Coordinates of C-alpha atoms in Angstrom, one line a residue:
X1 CA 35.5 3.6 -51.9
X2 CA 32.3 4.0 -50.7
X3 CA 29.3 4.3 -53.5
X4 CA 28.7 7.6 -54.9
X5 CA 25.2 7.8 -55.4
X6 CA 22.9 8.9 -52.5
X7 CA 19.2 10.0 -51.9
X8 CA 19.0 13.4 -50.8
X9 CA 15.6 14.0 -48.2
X10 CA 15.1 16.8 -46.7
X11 CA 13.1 15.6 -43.8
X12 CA 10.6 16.9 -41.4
X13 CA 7.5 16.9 -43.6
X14 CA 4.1 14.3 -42.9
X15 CA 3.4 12.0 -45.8
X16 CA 0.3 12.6 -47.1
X17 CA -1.8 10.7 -50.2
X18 CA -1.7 6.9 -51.7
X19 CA 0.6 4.7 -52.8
X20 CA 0.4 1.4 -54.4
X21 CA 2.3 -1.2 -53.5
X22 CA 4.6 -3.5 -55.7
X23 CA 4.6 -7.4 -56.4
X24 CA 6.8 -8.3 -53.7
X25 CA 10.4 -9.2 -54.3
X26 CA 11.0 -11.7 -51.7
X27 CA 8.1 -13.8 -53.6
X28 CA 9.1 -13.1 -57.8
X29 CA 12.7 -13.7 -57.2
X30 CA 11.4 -17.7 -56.5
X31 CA 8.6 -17.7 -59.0
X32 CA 11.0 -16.7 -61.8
X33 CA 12.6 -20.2 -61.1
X34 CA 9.8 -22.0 -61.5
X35 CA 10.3 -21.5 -65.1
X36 CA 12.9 -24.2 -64.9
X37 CA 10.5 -27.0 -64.6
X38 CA 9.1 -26.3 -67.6
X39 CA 9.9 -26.3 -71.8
X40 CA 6.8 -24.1 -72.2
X41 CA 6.8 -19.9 -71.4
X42 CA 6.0 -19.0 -67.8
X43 CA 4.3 -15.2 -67.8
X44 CA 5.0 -13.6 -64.0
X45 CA 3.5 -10.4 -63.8
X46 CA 3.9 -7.0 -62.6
X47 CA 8.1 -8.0 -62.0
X48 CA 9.8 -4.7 -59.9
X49 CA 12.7 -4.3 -61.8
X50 CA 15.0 -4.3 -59.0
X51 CA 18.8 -4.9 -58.5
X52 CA 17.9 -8.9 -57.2
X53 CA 15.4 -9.7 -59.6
X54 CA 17.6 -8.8 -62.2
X55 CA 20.5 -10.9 -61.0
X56 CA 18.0 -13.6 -60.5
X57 CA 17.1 -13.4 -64.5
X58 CA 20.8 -12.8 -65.4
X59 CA 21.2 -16.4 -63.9
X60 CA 18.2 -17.8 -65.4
X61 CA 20.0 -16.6 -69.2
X62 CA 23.2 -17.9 -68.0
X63 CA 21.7 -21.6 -68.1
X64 CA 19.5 -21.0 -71.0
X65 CA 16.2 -19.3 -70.2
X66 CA 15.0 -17.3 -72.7
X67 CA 13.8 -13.9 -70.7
X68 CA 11.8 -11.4 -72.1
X69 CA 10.2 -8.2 -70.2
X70 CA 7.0 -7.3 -71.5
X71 CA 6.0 -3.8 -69.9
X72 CA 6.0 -4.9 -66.2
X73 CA 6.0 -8.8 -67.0
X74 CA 8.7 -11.3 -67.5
X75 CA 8.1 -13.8 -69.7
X76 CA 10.3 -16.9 -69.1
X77 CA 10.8 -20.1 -71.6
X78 CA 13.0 -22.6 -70.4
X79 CA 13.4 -24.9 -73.7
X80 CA 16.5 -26.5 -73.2
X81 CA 19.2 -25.9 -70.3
X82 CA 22.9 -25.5 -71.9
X83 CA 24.5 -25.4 -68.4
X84 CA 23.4 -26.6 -64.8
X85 CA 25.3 -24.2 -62.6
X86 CA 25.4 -20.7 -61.6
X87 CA 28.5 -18.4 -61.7
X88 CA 30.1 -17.1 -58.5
X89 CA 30.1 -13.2 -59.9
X90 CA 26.1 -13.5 -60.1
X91 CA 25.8 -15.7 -57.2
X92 CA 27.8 -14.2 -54.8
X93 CA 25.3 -10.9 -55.4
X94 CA 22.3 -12.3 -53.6
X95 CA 21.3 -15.3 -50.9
X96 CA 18.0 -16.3 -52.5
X97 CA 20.2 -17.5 -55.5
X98 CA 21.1 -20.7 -53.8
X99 CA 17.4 -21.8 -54.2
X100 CA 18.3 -22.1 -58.3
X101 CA 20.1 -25.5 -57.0
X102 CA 16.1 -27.5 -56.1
X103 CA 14.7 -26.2 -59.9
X104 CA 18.4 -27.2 -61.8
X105 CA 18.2 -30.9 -59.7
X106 CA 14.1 -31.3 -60.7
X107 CA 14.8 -30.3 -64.4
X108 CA 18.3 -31.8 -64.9
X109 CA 18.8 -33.8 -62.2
X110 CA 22.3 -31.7 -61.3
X111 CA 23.4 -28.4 -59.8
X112 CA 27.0 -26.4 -59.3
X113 CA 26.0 -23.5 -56.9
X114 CA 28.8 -22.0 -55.0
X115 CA 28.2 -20.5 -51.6
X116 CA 25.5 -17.4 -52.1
X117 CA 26.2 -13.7 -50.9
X118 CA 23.7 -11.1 -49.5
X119 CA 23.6 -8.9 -46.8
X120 CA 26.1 -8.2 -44.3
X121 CA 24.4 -8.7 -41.0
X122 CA 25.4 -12.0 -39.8
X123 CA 26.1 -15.8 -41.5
X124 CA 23.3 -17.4 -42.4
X125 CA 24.4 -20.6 -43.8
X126 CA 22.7 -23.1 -46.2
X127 CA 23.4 -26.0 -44.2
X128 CA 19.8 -27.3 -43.8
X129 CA 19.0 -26.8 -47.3
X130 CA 22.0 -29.1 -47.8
X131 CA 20.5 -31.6 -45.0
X132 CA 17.1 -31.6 -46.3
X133 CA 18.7 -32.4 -49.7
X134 CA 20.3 -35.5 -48.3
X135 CA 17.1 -36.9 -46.5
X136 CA 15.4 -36.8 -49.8
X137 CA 18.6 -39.1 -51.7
X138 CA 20.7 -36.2 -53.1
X139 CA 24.3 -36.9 -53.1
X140 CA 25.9 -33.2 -52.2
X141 CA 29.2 -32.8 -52.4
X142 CA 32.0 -29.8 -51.9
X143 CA 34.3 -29.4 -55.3
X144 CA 36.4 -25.9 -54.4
X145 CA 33.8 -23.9 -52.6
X146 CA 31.2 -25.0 -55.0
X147 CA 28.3 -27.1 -53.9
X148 CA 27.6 -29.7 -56.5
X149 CA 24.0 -31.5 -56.3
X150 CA 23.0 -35.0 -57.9
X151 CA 20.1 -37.1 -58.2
X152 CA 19.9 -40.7 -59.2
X153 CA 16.0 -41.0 -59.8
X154 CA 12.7 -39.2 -58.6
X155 CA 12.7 -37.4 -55.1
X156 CA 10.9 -38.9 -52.2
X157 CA 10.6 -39.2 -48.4
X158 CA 10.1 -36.9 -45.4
X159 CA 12.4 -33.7 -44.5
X160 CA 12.0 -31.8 -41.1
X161 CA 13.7 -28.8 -40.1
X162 CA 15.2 -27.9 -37.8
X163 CA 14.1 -24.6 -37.9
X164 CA 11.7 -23.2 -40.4
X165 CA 13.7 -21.9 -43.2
X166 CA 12.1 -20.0 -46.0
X167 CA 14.7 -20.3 -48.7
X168 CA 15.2 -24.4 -47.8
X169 CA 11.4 -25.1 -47.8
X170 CA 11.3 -22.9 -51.5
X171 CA 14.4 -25.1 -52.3
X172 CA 12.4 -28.7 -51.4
X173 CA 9.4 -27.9 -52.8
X174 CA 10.8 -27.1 -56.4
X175 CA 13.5 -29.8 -56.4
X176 CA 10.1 -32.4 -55.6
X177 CA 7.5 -30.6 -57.8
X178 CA 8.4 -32.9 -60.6
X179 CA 9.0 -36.4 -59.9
X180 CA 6.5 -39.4 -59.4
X181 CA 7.0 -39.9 -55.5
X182 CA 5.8 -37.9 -52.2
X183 CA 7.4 -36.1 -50.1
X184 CA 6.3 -34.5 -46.6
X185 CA 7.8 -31.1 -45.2
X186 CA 7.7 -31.2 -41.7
X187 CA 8.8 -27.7 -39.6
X188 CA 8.4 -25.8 -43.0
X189 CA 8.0 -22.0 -42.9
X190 CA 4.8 -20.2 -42.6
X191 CA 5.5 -17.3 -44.4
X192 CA 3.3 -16.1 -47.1
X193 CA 6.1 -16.3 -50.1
X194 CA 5.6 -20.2 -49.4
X195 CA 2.2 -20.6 -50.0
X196 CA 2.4 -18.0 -53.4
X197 CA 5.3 -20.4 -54.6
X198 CA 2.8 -23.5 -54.0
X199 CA 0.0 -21.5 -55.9
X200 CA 2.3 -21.1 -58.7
X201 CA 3.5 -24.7 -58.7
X202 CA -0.1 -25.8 -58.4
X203 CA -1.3 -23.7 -61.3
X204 CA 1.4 -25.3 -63.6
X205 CA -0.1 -28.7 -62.6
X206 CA 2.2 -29.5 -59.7
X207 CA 0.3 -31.0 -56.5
X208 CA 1.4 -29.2 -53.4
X209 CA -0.8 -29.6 -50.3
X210 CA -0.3 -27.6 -47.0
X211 CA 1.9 -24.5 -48.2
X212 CA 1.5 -22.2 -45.2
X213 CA 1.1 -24.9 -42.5
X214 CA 4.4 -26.6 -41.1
X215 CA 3.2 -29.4 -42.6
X216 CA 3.5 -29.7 -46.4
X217 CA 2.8 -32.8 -48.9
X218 CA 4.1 -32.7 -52.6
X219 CA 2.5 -35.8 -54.5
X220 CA 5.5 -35.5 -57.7
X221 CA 4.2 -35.5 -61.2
X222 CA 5.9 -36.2 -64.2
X223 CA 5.3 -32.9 -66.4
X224 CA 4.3 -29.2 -65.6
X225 CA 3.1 -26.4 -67.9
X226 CA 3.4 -23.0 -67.6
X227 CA 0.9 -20.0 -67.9
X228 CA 0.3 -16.9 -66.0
X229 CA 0.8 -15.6 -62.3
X230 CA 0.9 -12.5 -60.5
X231 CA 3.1 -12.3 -57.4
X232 CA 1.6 -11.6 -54.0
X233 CA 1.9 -7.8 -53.0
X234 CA 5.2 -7.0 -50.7
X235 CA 4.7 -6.8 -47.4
X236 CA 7.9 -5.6 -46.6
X237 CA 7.6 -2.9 -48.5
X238 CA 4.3 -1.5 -47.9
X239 CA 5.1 -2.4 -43.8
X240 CA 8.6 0.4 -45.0
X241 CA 6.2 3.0 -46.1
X242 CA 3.5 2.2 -43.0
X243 CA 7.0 3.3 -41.0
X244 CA 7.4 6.1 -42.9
X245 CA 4.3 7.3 -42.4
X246 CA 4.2 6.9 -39.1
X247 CA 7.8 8.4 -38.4
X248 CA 6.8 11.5 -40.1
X249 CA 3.2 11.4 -38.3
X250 CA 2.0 11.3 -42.0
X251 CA -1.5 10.2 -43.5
X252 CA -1.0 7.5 -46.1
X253 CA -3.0 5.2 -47.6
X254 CA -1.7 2.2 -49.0
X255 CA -3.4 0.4 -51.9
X256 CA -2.8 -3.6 -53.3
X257 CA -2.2 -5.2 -49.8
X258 CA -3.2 -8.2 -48.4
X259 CA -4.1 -6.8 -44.7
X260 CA -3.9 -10.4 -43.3
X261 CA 0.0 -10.4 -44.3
X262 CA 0.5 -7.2 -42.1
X263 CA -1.6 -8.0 -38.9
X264 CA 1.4 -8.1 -36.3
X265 CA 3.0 -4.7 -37.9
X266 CA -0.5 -3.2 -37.8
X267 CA -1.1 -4.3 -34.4
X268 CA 2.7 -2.7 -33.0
X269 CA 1.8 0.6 -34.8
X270 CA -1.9 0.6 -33.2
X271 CA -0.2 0.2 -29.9
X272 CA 1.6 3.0 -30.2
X273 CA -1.4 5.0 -31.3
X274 CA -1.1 5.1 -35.0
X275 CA -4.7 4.8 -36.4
X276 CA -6.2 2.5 -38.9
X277 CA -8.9 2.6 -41.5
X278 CA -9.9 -0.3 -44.2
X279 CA -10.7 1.9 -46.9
X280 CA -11.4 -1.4 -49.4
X281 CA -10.3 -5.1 -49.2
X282 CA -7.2 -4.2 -50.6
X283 CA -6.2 -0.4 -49.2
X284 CA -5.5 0.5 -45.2
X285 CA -5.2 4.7 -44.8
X286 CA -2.8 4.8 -41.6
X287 CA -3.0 8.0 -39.8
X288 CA 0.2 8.9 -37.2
X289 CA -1.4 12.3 -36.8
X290 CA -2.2 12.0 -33.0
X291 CA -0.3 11.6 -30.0
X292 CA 2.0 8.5 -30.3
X293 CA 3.8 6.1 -27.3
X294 CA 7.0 3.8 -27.4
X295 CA 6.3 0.0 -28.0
X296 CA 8.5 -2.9 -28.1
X297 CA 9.0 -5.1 -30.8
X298 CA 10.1 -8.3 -31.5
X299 CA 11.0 -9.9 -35.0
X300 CA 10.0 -13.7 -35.5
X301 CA 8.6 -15.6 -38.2
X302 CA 5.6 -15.3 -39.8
X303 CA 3.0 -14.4 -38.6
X304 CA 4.8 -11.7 -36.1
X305 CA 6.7 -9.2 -37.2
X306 CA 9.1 -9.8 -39.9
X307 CA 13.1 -9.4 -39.4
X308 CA 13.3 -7.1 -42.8
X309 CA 11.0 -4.5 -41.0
X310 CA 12.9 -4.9 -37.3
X311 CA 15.3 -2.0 -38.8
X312 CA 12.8 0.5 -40.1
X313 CA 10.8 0.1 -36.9
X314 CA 13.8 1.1 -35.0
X315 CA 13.8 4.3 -36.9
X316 CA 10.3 5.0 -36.6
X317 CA 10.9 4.2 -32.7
X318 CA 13.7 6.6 -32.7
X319 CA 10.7 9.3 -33.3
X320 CA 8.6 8.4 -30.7
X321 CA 9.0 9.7 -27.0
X322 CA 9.4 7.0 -24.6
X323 CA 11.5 4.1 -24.0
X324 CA 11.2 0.9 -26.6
X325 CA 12.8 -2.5 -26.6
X326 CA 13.6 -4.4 -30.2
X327 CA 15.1 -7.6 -30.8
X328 CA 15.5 -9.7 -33.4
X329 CA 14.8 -13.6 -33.1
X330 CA 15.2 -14.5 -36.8
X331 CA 18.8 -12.9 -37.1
X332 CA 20.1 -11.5 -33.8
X333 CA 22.4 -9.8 -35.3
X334 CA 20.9 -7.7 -37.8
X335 CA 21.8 -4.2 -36.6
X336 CA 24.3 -3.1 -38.9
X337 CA 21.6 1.0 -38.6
X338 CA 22.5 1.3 -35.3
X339 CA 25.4 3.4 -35.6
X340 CA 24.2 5.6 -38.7
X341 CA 20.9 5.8 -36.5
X342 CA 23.4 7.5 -34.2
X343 CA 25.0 10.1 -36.7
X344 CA 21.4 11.4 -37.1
X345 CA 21.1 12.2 -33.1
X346 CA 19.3 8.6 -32.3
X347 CA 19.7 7.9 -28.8
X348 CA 20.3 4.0 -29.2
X349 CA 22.3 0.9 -26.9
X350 CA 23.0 -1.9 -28.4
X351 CA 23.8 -4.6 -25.6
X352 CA 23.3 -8.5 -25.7
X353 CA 21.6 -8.2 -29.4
X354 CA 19.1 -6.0 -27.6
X355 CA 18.7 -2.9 -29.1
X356 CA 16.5 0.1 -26.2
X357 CA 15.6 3.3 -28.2
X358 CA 15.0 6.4 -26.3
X359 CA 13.1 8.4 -28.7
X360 CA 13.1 12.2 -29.9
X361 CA 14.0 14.3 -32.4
X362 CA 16.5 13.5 -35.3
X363 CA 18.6 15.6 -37.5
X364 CA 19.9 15.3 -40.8
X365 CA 23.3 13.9 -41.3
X366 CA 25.7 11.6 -43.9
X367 CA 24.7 8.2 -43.8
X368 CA 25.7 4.9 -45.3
X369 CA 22.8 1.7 -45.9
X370 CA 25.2 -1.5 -45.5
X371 CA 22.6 -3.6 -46.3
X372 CA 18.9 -3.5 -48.2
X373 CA 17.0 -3.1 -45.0
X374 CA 18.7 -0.8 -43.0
X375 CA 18.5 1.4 -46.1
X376 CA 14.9 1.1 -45.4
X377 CA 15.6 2.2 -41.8
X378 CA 17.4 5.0 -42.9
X379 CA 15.0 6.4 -44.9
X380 CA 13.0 6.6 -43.0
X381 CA 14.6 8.2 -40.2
X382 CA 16.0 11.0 -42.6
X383 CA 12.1 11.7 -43.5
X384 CA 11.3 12.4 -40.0
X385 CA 14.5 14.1 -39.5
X386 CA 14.9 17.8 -39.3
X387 CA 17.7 19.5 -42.4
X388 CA 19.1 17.4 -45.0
X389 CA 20.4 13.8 -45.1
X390 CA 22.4 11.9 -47.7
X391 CA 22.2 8.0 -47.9
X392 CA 25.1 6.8 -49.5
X393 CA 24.9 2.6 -50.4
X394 CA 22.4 3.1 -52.7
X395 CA 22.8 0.0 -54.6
X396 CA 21.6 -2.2 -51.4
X397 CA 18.5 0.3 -51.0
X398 CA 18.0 -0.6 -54.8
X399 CA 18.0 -4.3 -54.2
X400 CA 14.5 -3.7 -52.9
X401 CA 12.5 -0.5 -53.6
X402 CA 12.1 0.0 -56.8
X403 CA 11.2 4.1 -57.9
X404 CA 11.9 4.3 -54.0
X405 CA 12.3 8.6 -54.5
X406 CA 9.8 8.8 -57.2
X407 CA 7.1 7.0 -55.0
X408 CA 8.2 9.2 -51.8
X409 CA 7.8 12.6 -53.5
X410 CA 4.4 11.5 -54.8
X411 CA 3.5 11.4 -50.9
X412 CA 5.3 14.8 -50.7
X413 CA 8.4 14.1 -49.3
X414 CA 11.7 16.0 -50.6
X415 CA 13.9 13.3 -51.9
X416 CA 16.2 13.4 -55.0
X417 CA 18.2 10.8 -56.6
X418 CA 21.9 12.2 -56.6
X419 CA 25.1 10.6 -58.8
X420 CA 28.4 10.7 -58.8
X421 CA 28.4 13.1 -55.2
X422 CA 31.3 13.1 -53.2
X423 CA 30.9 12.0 -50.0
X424 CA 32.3 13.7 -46.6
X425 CA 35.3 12.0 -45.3
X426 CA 33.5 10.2 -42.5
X427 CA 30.4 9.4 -44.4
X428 CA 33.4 8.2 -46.7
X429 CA 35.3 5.7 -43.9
X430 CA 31.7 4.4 -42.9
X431 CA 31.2 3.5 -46.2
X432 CA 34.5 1.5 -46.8
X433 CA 33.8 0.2 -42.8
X434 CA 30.5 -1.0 -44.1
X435 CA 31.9 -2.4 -47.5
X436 CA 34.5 -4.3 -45.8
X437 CA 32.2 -5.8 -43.4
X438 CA 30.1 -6.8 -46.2
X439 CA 32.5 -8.6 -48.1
X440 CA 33.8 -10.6 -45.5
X441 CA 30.7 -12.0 -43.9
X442 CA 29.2 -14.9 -45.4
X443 CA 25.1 -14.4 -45.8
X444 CA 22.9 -17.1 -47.0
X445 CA 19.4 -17.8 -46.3

């Protein structure tokens, strides 16, 4: 069966006001397991309570952190660990949990970790985790689809990916944190969570040199503390409501960014004539008022754009008169909104993991989100679609935007928060199509 609950929008109206954007997800989920590395309490602040960052704490209790919200902050104390691995219910949830397995080996030298779920748009093994484990001395071994992880001393030497991985270089750099030799990251991702999960090591008395650059130098020490630290806004989410405003040729302005985190998704939406304004430091007002034009776009690592915005800017595209191109160089693969895209009158082809959008008007229609981001996508194609849409899979959308209905209507779009609906009975075999696919695909970052 296919989930119950839906959003309701009832599209066709511009977005208009401000919004404030969250801490991001994709950076607190790897923050929270920095409290690992330490017996004294780790304060992150301004948590989203989402679907992931809850699983992520669920597994931090599981092994004996002691986790405490405290309004919008989590505070963490790690005093003593009563187990070193994580359970397959929580772990097969969500990829980034597999990165648990670097702060379990630095704080008890051991780690059980069976193969991590996620979404369902392609495998995405942790192989080079596993070989950058290795080059550093860690014996790995397979035990019944669990990956168990030992040490025999402190952590040293040189690891090169590859391919940048974001999850493997957060994995490294908290499995060498503590420890008295170095280690070098060579190939290590650029992306922005990196360098906020070196700040946080940094400011617990870790020394991490390089986060950012593909070249990264830990110097081990023997003992961290903990303290306070607020998360890095989410780009991924204020690029989602950017879309939206933009699909719906809204006027929005978005307040708590960091404008150098967005400058490739600002630069694809100013080509296509959506207008920008700094307003402060920290707040763009994007204005999709006038005439727009079809763009290609094509998701790559940081700093281009990002793959968890290459499905929402397919909707938005969808909008636009023209002809545009997307791919996908991260994960080829991740196109799992193409066909709901199509139920709402998107005139989409999908050939050689190259997705050409011929843009114009959408309608409202019964959709299913098999996975966090194209949830996004879908969302915003149902805001600028004429009548009423339903998007079913809400617990993927949930994985990510938290208040994601509350924080629309504030911008005045009509979207409710339905339980228990029933479905139609296509939106109903989508949804057990999209389940299906879901469980049988392995995901890991």
């Amino acid at each position: 069966m296919t989930s119950r609950n839906a959003l309701e929008i009832v599209g066709g109206t511009p977005l208009a006001g401000d919004v404030q954007v969250n801490a991001a997800k994709n950076s607190a989920l790897y923050l929270i397991l920095a409290s690992l590395l330490t017996d004294e309490p780790l304060v992150i602040e301004g948590v989203p309570r989402l679907s992931d960052v809850l699983i992520a704490l669920e597994i931090l209790e599981h092994v004996g952190v002691e986790v405490a919200w405290e309004g919008s902050d989590v505070r963490l104390h790690a005093r003593e660990l009563r187990a070193t691995s994580a359970p397959y219910r929580l772990v097969s949830k969500m990829r980034a949990s597999f990165v648990v397995m670097g702060a379990l080996l630095a704080r008890a030298g051991e780690a059980r970790i069976s193969m991590p779920g996620g979404c369902a748009f392609g495998p995405r093994p942790v192989d080079r985790h596993l070989k950058a484990f290795a080059a550093l001395g860690v014996e790995v071994s397979d035990d019944n689809g669990d990956f168990v992880a030992r040490r025999h001393g402190p952590l040293g030497g040189r690891v090169e990916f590859e391919a940048p991985t974001v999850g493997g270089t957060q994995n490294v750099l908290l499995a060498t944190a503590l420890g008295g030799r170095d280690v070098e990251i060579e190939n290590a991702a650029l992306e922005p969570e990196i360098a906020d999960l070196a700040d946080l090591l940094n400011h617990m008395g870790a020394r991490i040199e390089g986060a950012g650059t593909p070249f990264i130098r830990v110097q081990g020490v023997e003992r961290l503390g903990g303290g306070r630290f607020r998360p890095i806004p989410d780009r991924i989410e204020a690029g989602t409501f950017m879309l939206a405003a933009a699909a719906t040729r809204g006027d929005v302005t978005l307040r708590g960014i960091r404008p150098e985190h967005l400058g490739a998704v600002r630069d694809r939406l100013a080509e296509a004539g959506v207008r920008f304004v700094d307003v402060a430091r920290d707040a763009w007002r994007v204005d999709a008022t006038g005439e727009l034009s079809a763009v290609d776009v094509t998701a790559v690592e940081y700093p281009g754009v990002p793959t968890d915005l290459q499905a929402p800017f397919g909707a938005f595209l969808a909008t636009v008169p023209g002809v545009s191109v997307v791919r996908d160089r991260v994960y080829p693969d991740r196109f799992t909104h193409v066909a709901e895209l199509q139920r709402m009158g998107a005139r989409l082809e999908l050939a050689e993991r190259t997705l050409v959008v011929r843009g114009g008007p959408l309608h409202g229609a019964e959709v299913h989100a098999a996975d966090l981001r194209a949830g996004g996508a879908l969302v915003v194609a149902a805001l600028a679609a004429e009548g009423r849409t339903r998007v079913f899979g809400l617990e993927s959308i949930d994985r990510g935007y938290e208040r994601f209905a509350e924080r629309l209507s504030g911008l005045g779009a009509s979207v409710a928060r339905l339980s228990s609906v029933d479905p139609s009975p296509v939106a109903e075999a989508v949804g057990v199509a999209a389940d299906a696919s879901a469980a049988t695909v392995p995901a890991a970052g």
